mmCIF file of C-alpha atoms in Angstrom:
data_model
loop_
_atom_site.group_PDB
_atom_site.id
_atom_site.type_symbol
_atom_site.label_atom_id
_atom_site.label_comp_id
_atom_site.label_asym_id
_atom_site.label_seq_id
_atom_site.Cartn_x
_atom_site.Cartn_y
_atom_site.Cartn_z
ATOM 1 C CA MET Y 20 11.230 6.075 9.422
ATOM 2 C CA GLY Y 21 9.190 4.095 11.888
ATOM 3 C CA THR Y 22 5.521 3.213 11.378
ATOM 4 C CA PRO Y 23 2.481 5.479 11.741
ATOM 5 C CA LYS Y 24 -0.151 5.160 14.407
ATOM 6 C CA VAL Y 25 -3.361 4.732 12.477
ATOM 7 C CA ALA Y 26 -7.004 4.688 13.493
ATOM 8 C CA GLY Y 27 -8.975 4.247 10.297
ATOM 9 C CA ARG Y 28 -12.527 5.581 10.279
ATOM 10 C CA LEU Y 29 -15.091 6.299 7.619
ATOM 11 C CA ALA Y 30 -16.784 9.667 8.139
ATOM 12 C CA GLU Y 31 -18.379 12.582 6.407
ATOM 13 C CA MET Y 32 -16.264 15.642 7.069
ATOM 14 C CA ASN Y 33 -16.743 19.068 5.525
ATOM 15 C CA LYS Y 34 -18.351 17.342 2.514
ATOM 16 C CA MET Y 35 -15.202 15.242 2.031
ATOM 17 C CA GLU Y 36 -15.548 11.692 0.749
ATOM 18 C CA PHE Y 37 -13.918 10.145 3.807
ATOM 19 C CA ALA Y 38 -11.590 10.905 6.704
ATOM 20 C CA PHE Y 39 -8.715 8.633 7.683
ATOM 21 C CA SER Y 40 -6.944 9.483 10.930
ATOM 22 C CA ALA Y 41 -3.225 9.023 11.522
ATOM 23 C CA ALA Y 42 -0.442 10.488 13.650
ATOM 24 C CA ILE Y 43 3.231 11.388 13.577
ATOM 25 C CA GLY Y 44 4.348 11.126 17.176
ATOM 26 C CA ASN Y 45 1.844 13.262 19.089
ATOM 27 C CA GLU Y 46 0.748 15.191 15.999
ATOM 28 C CA LYS Y 47 -2.575 13.879 14.728
ATOM 29 C CA PHE Y 48 -4.015 14.584 11.297
ATOM 30 C CA ASP Y 49 -6.749 13.417 8.909
ATOM 31 C CA ILE Y 50 -6.364 12.466 5.257
ATOM 32 C CA ARG Y 51 -9.450 13.487 3.301
ATOM 33 C CA SER Y 52 -10.522 12.965 -0.299
ATOM 34 C CA TYR Y 53 -12.739 15.409 -2.133
ATOM 35 C CA THR Y 54 -12.463 14.208 -5.711
ATOM 36 C CA SER Y 55 -15.670 12.735 -7.099
ATOM 37 C CA GLY Y 56 -14.819 9.144 -7.971
ATOM 38 C CA MET Y 57 -11.238 8.047 -8.412
ATOM 39 C CA PHE Y 58 -10.311 11.098 -10.441
ATOM 40 C CA SER Y 59 -11.706 14.343 -11.725
ATOM 41 C CA GLU Y 60 -11.922 14.990 -15.465
ATOM 42 C CA GLU Y 61 -13.308 18.493 -15.161
ATOM 43 C CA SER Y 62 -11.130 21.260 -16.536
ATOM 44 C CA MET Y 63 -10.986 24.264 -14.275
ATOM 45 C CA ASP Y 64 -9.771 27.837 -14.135
ATOM 46 C CA ALA Y 65 -10.102 28.779 -10.473
ATOM 47 C CA ARG Y 66 -9.259 32.243 -9.246
ATOM 48 C CA PRO Y 67 -6.942 32.417 -6.203
ATOM 49 C CA TYR Y 68 -8.248 31.005 -2.945
ATOM 50 C CA LYS Y 69 -6.813 29.577 0.244
ATOM 51 C CA HIS Y 70 -7.784 26.945 2.786
ATOM 52 C CA PHE Y 71 -6.756 25.727 6.208
ATOM 53 C CA PHE Y 72 -5.407 22.351 5.231
ATOM 54 C CA THR Y 73 -2.505 21.009 3.190
ATOM 55 C CA GLU Y 74 -3.657 20.139 -0.330
ATOM 56 C CA PHE Y 75 -2.290 17.527 -2.748
ATOM 57 C CA HIS Y 76 -2.872 17.295 -6.497
ATOM 58 C CA TYR Y 77 -1.762 14.159 -8.379
ATOM 59 C CA ILE Y 78 -1.940 14.186 -12.193
ATOM 60 C CA PHE Y 79 -2.813 10.981 -14.071
ATOM 61 C CA GLU Y 80 -3.161 12.645 -17.488
ATOM 62 C CA GLY Y 81 -2.853 16.185 -18.799
ATOM 63 C CA SER Y 82 -1.256 19.116 -17.006
ATOM 64 C CA GLU Y 83 -2.002 21.756 -14.408
ATOM 65 C CA GLN Y 84 -0.654 25.208 -13.659
ATOM 66 C CA ILE Y 85 -0.763 26.441 -10.071
ATOM 67 C CA THR Y 86 -0.267 30.177 -9.611
ATOM 68 C CA PHE Y 87 0.674 32.103 -6.455
ATOM 69 C CA PRO Y 88 -0.297 35.734 -7.135
ATOM 70 C CA HIS Y 89 0.954 37.108 -3.811
ATOM 71 C CA HIS Y 90 4.412 35.772 -4.621
ATOM 72 C CA ASN Y 91 4.322 36.239 -8.413
ATOM 73 C CA LYS Y 92 5.216 32.594 -8.971
ATOM 74 C CA LYS Y 93 3.750 29.558 -10.686
ATOM 75 C CA LEU Y 94 4.295 25.794 -10.833
ATOM 76 C CA GLU Y 95 3.729 23.480 -13.772
ATOM 77 C CA LEU Y 96 2.425 20.011 -12.899
ATOM 78 C CA SER Y 97 2.437 17.169 -15.461
ATOM 79 C CA ALA Y 98 1.400 13.511 -15.550
ATOM 80 C CA GLY Y 99 2.977 11.391 -12.818
ATOM 81 C CA GLN Y 100 3.741 14.359 -10.552
ATOM 82 C CA ILE Y 101 2.180 15.332 -7.246
ATOM 83 C CA CYS Y 102 2.102 18.818 -5.749
ATOM 84 C CA ILE Y 103 1.974 19.730 -2.057
ATOM 85 C CA ILE Y 104 0.323 23.104 -1.383
ATOM 86 C CA ARG Y 105 0.791 24.512 2.097
ATOM 87 C CA ARG Y 106 -2.258 25.641 4.033
ATOM 88 C CA GLU Y 107 -3.225 29.335 4.078
ATOM 89 C CA ILE Y 108 -1.382 30.003 0.798
ATOM 90 C CA TYR Y 109 -3.389 31.843 -1.870
ATOM 91 C CA HIS Y 110 -3.238 29.926 -5.139
ATOM 92 C CA GLY Y 111 -5.113 29.595 -8.409
ATOM 93 C CA VAL Y 112 -5.470 26.481 -10.565
ATOM 94 C CA VAL Y 113 -5.723 26.155 -14.338
ATOM 95 C CA THR Y 114 -5.919 22.669 -15.852
ATOM 96 C CA SER Y 115 -5.573 21.425 -19.418
ATOM 97 C CA PRO Y 116 -8.493 19.947 -21.372
ATOM 98 C CA GLY Y 117 -8.741 16.200 -20.786
ATOM 99 C CA ILE Y 118 -7.199 16.468 -17.325
ATOM 100 C CA LYS Y 119 -7.351 13.418 -15.067
ATOM 101 C CA ARG Y 120 -6.275 14.146 -11.523
ATOM 102 C CA PHE Y 121 -6.827 13.063 -7.953
ATOM 103 C CA CYS Y 122 -7.001 15.561 -5.094
ATOM 104 C CA PHE Y 123 -6.875 15.035 -1.350
ATOM 105 C CA ASN Y 124 -5.769 16.965 1.727
ATOM 106 C CA THR Y 125 -4.500 16.609 5.261
ATOM 107 C CA THR Y 126 -5.460 18.575 8.326
ATOM 108 C CA GLY Y 127 -2.697 20.046 10.462
ATOM 109 C CA ASP Y 128 0.623 21.371 9.233
ATOM 110 C CA ILE Y 129 2.796 18.310 8.624
ATOM 111 C CA PHE Y 130 5.023 19.925 5.957
ATOM 112 C CA PRO Y 131 6.455 23.003 7.753
ATOM 113 C CA GLU Y 132 9.655 22.776 5.660
ATOM 114 C CA ILE Y 133 7.748 23.840 2.526
ATOM 115 C CA ALA Y 134 7.309 27.584 2.141
ATOM 116 C CA MET Y 135 4.436 27.569 -0.387
ATOM 117 C CA ALA Y 136 4.269 24.468 -2.544
ATOM 118 C CA ARG Y 137 6.424 21.718 -3.926
ATOM 119 C CA VAL Y 138 6.220 19.388 -6.919
ATOM 120 C CA ILE Y 139 7.485 15.855 -6.282
ATOM 121 C CA ASP Y 140 8.467 13.126 -8.740
ATOM 122 C CA SER Y 141 8.473 9.687 -7.130
ATOM 123 C CA GLU Y 142 8.356 6.276 -8.782
ATOM 124 C CA PHE Y 143 6.905 4.846 -5.575
ATOM 125 C CA ILE Y 144 4.030 7.351 -5.592
ATOM 126 C CA ARG Y 145 3.362 6.732 -9.289
ATOM 127 C CA ASN Y 146 3.099 2.991 -8.615
ATOM 128 C CA VAL Y 147 0.755 3.501 -5.658
ATOM 129 C CA MET Y 148 -1.504 5.863 -7.611
ATOM 130 C CA LYS Y 149 -1.529 3.531 -10.619
ATOM 131 C CA HIS Y 150 -2.614 0.686 -8.340
ATOM 132 C CA THR Y 151 -5.167 2.968 -6.688
ATOM 133 C CA LEU Y 152 -6.717 3.794 -10.053
ATOM 134 C CA GLU Y 153 -6.825 0.117 -11.045
ATOM 135 C CA ILE Y 154 -8.581 -1.217 -7.947
ATOM 136 C CA GLU Y 155 -10.573 1.925 -7.047
ATOM 137 C CA PRO Y 156 -10.500 1.393 -3.266
ATOM 138 C CA THR Y 157 -12.791 3.374 -0.992
ATOM 139 C CA GLY Y 158 -12.917 4.361 2.660
ATOM 140 C CA ASP Y 159 -10.176 2.977 4.886
ATOM 141 C CA ARG Y 160 -8.476 1.045 2.078
ATOM 142 C CA LEU Y 161 -7.997 4.231 0.099
ATOM 143 C CA GLY Y 162 -6.869 5.925 3.305
ATOM 144 C CA VAL Y 163 -4.141 3.315 3.847
ATOM 145 C CA MET Y 164 -2.824 3.805 0.322
ATOM 146 C CA LEU Y 165 -2.848 7.597 0.591
ATOM 147 C CA LEU Y 166 -1.081 7.290 3.931
ATOM 148 C CA ASP Y 167 1.769 5.557 2.092
ATOM 149 C CA VAL Y 168 1.879 8.476 -0.353
ATOM 150 C CA VAL Y 169 1.945 11.050 2.463
ATOM 151 C CA PHE Y 170 4.804 9.334 4.272
ATOM 152 C CA GLU Y 171 6.794 8.946 1.058
ATOM 153 C CA MET Y 172 6.469 12.720 0.543
ATOM 154 C CA LEU Y 173 7.442 13.375 4.163
ATOM 155 C CA ASP Y 174 10.516 11.229 3.687
ATOM 156 C CA ILE Y 175 11.507 13.027 0.469
ATOM 157 C CA VAL Y 176 10.949 16.477 1.969
ATOM 158 C CA LYS Y 177 12.913 15.603 5.112
ATOM 159 C CA ARG Y 178 15.824 14.180 3.121
ATOM 160 C CA THR Y 179 16.110 17.407 1.164
ATOM 161 C CA SER Y 180 15.382 19.895 3.952
ATOM 162 C CA LYS Y 181 18.172 21.971 5.481
ATOM 163 C CA ASP Y 182 18.281 20.238 8.852
ATOM 164 C CA GLY Y 183 17.781 16.769 7.382
ATOM 165 C CA LYS Y 184 15.800 15.643 10.401
ATOM 166 C CA ARG Y 185 12.922 13.246 9.852
ATOM 167 C CA LYS Y 186 9.678 12.952 11.708
ATOM 168 C CA GLU Y 187 9.395 9.445 13.130
ATOM 169 C CA ARG Y 188 6.244 7.428 12.686
ATOM 170 C CA VAL Y 189 4.954 5.791 15.828
ATOM 171 C CA HIS Y 190 4.006 2.130 15.866
ATOM 172 C CA GLN Y 191 1.098 1.183 13.638
ATOM 173 C CA ALA Y 192 -1.721 -1.045 14.874
ATOM 174 C CA PRO Y 193 -1.160 -4.674 13.696
ATOM 175 C CA GLU Y 194 -4.481 -4.878 11.846
ATOM 176 C CA TRP Y 195 -3.504 -1.892 9.678
ATOM 177 C CA ILE Y 196 -0.072 -3.318 8.959
ATOM 178 C CA ILE Y 197 -1.822 -6.472 7.745
ATOM 179 C CA GLU Y 198 -4.378 -4.524 5.683
ATOM 180 C CA GLU Y 199 -1.701 -2.402 4.048
ATOM 181 C CA TYR Y 200 0.498 -5.425 3.380
ATOM 182 C CA LEU Y 201 -2.325 -7.396 1.752
ATOM 183 C CA LEU Y 202 -3.039 -4.484 -0.597
ATOM 184 C CA GLN Y 203 0.571 -4.210 -1.721
ATOM 185 C CA HIS Y 204 1.840 -7.799 -1.646
ATOM 186 C CA PHE Y 205 -1.032 -10.057 -2.698
ATOM 187 C CA ARG Y 206 0.995 -11.052 -5.792
ATOM 188 C CA ASP Y 207 3.958 -12.220 -3.704
ATOM 189 C CA PRO Y 208 4.004 -16.042 -3.190
ATOM 190 C CA GLU Y 209 6.340 -15.659 -0.193
ATOM 191 C CA GLY Y 210 4.379 -12.786 1.316
ATOM 192 C CA LEU Y 211 3.801 -14.282 4.757
ATOM 193 C CA ALA Y 212 7.509 -14.061 5.613
ATOM 194 C CA GLY Y 213 7.556 -10.370 4.694
ATOM 195 C CA LEU Y 214 4.446 -9.666 6.750
ATOM 196 C CA ALA Y 215 5.934 -11.513 9.722
ATOM 197 C CA ALA Y 216 9.062 -9.353 9.451
ATOM 198 C CA GLN Y 217 6.981 -6.154 9.489
ATOM 199 C CA LEU Y 218 5.069 -7.360 12.550
ATOM 200 C CA TYR Y 219 8.270 -8.564 14.304
ATOM 201 C CA LEU Y 220 6.612 -11.955 14.798
ATOM 202 C CA SER Y 221 7.275 -15.534 13.740
ATOM 203 C CA GLU Y 222 5.327 -16.872 10.776
ATOM 204 C CA ARG Y 223 3.249 -19.043 13.125
ATOM 205 C CA GLN Y 224 2.372 -16.026 15.267
ATOM 206 C CA THR Y 225 1.558 -14.044 12.125
ATOM 207 C CA ARG Y 226 -0.819 -16.752 10.879
ATOM 208 C CA ASN Y 227 -2.599 -16.718 14.242
ATOM 209 C CA LEU Y 228 -2.848 -12.910 14.230
ATOM 210 C CA VAL Y 229 -4.311 -12.840 10.703
ATOM 211 C CA LYS Y 230 -6.836 -15.475 11.729
ATOM 212 C CA LYS Y 231 -7.745 -13.406 14.800
ATOM 213 C CA TYR Y 232 -8.448 -10.206 12.833
ATOM 214 C CA TYR Y 233 -10.007 -11.659 9.682
ATOM 215 C CA GLY Y 234 -11.431 -15.047 10.696
ATOM 216 C CA GLN Y 235 -9.619 -16.495 7.663
ATOM 217 C CA ASP Y 236 -6.106 -17.753 7.048
ATOM 218 C CA TYR Y 237 -3.501 -15.754 5.154
ATOM 219 C CA LYS Y 238 -3.644 -17.918 2.019
ATOM 220 C CA THR Y 239 -7.442 -17.495 1.776
ATOM 221 C CA LEU Y 240 -7.111 -13.713 2.050
ATOM 222 C CA ILE Y 241 -4.457 -13.643 -0.675
ATOM 223 C CA ILE Y 242 -6.653 -15.691 -3.006
ATOM 224 C CA LYS Y 243 -9.604 -13.389 -2.303
ATOM 225 C CA GLN Y 244 -7.495 -10.311 -3.117
ATOM 226 C CA ARG Y 245 -6.175 -11.886 -6.315
ATOM 227 C CA MET Y 246 -9.601 -13.030 -7.497
ATOM 228 C CA GLU Y 247 -11.283 -9.671 -6.881
ATOM 229 C CA PHE Y 248 -8.517 -7.881 -8.778
ATOM 230 C CA ALA Y 249 -8.603 -10.437 -11.602
ATOM 231 C CA ASP Y 250 -12.372 -10.124 -11.908
ATOM 232 C CA MET Y 251 -11.985 -6.400 -12.421
ATOM 233 C CA LEU Y 252 -9.163 -6.813 -14.970
ATOM 234 C CA LEU Y 253 -11.286 -9.214 -17.043
ATOM 235 C CA GLU Y 254 -13.472 -6.256 -17.994
ATOM 236 C CA ASP Y 255 -10.512 -4.844 -19.927
ATOM 237 C CA GLU Y 256 -10.673 -6.719 -23.245
ATOM 238 C CA THR Y 257 -7.234 -5.450 -24.283
ATOM 239 C CA ARG Y 258 -5.579 -7.667 -21.651
ATOM 240 C CA SER Y 259 -5.070 -11.323 -22.499
ATOM 241 C CA LEU Y 260 -6.022 -13.970 -19.945
ATOM 242 C CA GLU Y 261 -2.355 -14.914 -19.629
ATOM 243 C CA GLU Y 262 -1.424 -11.286 -18.862
ATOM 244 C CA ILE Y 263 -4.105 -11.087 -16.191
ATOM 245 C CA ALA Y 264 -2.889 -14.337 -14.615
ATOM 246 C CA GLU Y 265 0.631 -12.926 -14.360
ATOM 247 C CA GLU Y 266 -0.575 -9.533 -13.136
ATOM 248 C CA VAL Y 267 -2.406 -11.036 -10.159
ATOM 249 C CA GLY Y 268 0.498 -13.245 -9.128
ATOM 250 C CA TYR Y 269 0.247 -16.582 -10.968
ATOM 251 C CA ARG Y 270 3.245 -18.052 -12.755
ATOM 252 C CA SER Y 271 1.082 -20.054 -15.144
ATOM 253 C CA TYR Y 272 -2.332 -19.581 -16.694
ATOM 254 C CA SER Y 273 -3.394 -23.079 -15.636
ATOM 255 C CA GLY Y 274 -2.867 -22.210 -11.960
ATOM 256 C CA PHE Y 275 -4.882 -19.017 -12.388
ATOM 257 C CA TYR Y 276 -7.604 -20.864 -14.328
ATOM 258 C CA GLN Y 277 -8.056 -23.445 -11.584
ATOM 259 C CA ALA Y 278 -8.089 -20.839 -8.795
ATOM 260 C CA TYR Y 279 -10.531 -18.523 -10.584
ATOM 261 C CA THR Y 280 -12.909 -21.326 -11.582
ATOM 262 C CA LYS Y 281 -12.919 -22.737 -8.061
ATOM 263 C CA TYR Y 282 -13.520 -19.293 -6.516
ATOM 264 C CA PHE Y 283 -16.277 -18.036 -8.851
ATOM 265 C CA GLY Y 284 -17.684 -21.286 -10.260
ATOM 266 C CA ILE Y 285 -17.043 -20.023 -13.790
ATOM 267 C CA SER Y 286 -13.876 -19.939 -15.902
ATOM 268 C CA PRO Y 287 -12.092 -16.655 -16.723
ATOM 269 C CA SER Y 288 -12.943 -16.990 -20.424
ATOM 270 C CA GLU Y 289 -16.616 -17.653 -19.645
ATOM 271 C CA LYS Y 290 -16.705 -14.618 -17.362
ATOM 272 C CA ARG Y 291 -15.195 -12.452 -20.083
ATOM 273 C CA VAL Y 292 -17.821 -13.626 -22.574
ATOM 274 C CA SER Y 293 -20.609 -12.848 -20.086
ATOM 275 C CA ASN Y 294 -19.150 -9.352 -19.581
ATOM 276 C CA ILE Y 295 -19.235 -8.745 -23.340
ATOM 277 C CA GLU Y 296 -22.818 -10.005 -23.638
ATOM 278 C CA GLU Y 297 -23.943 -7.680 -20.852
#
């Protein structure tokens, strides 16, 4: 696949949380979230309904049964799976107690190969959704991550469709390539080379482009991403400081300690103590 043309925008749309615009060739569509918070924990038993968009259900915990009364069929969805439900298809939803799921949709009809619905298992999607839950992004950042999920599903569906043809993504704007790359590769010490390869630029040109869009150099942005993620992880008392250091991309705790203390003016252990006292 190529890369998608993306114009990120934050907007209220049909009471959705946000709208993120993208395109496949000349076909434009919006990705929209309507789950309150990062996931919904409300059990539901919804009678059949239909809508004019493609709907996606991802399960973090628990299970879900999706019924299609007009076709006398049903699908079982469990943790780690995502389901694509075609637009204008009547379906009902019954979830288990303790369900944790994330729902979003896309306008347009970008999955014409699917007759009604399809359950997909993908390690890539599980990793993206796990990361999404950990950092709880909003607006355009969440849109970029969900865009990755949508294109992974498109790729899987195309590979297994009868004609085998894939829809090509058109070129993505450089600033969104950078944004997406920073979200996914902030742990990578050699990340600049990978970003340069995605932009088809030299590393020097890539440094200049990052500076142009962000007013900061690449290394500063990586440190910022690592520190913000580490600060969030410190609230989880089950993680050791050494584990957090490794999780945000540091090979040693001492390197993480120095970076965190310099960035926040307080050591990781002191910050954890202050979190407990609060």
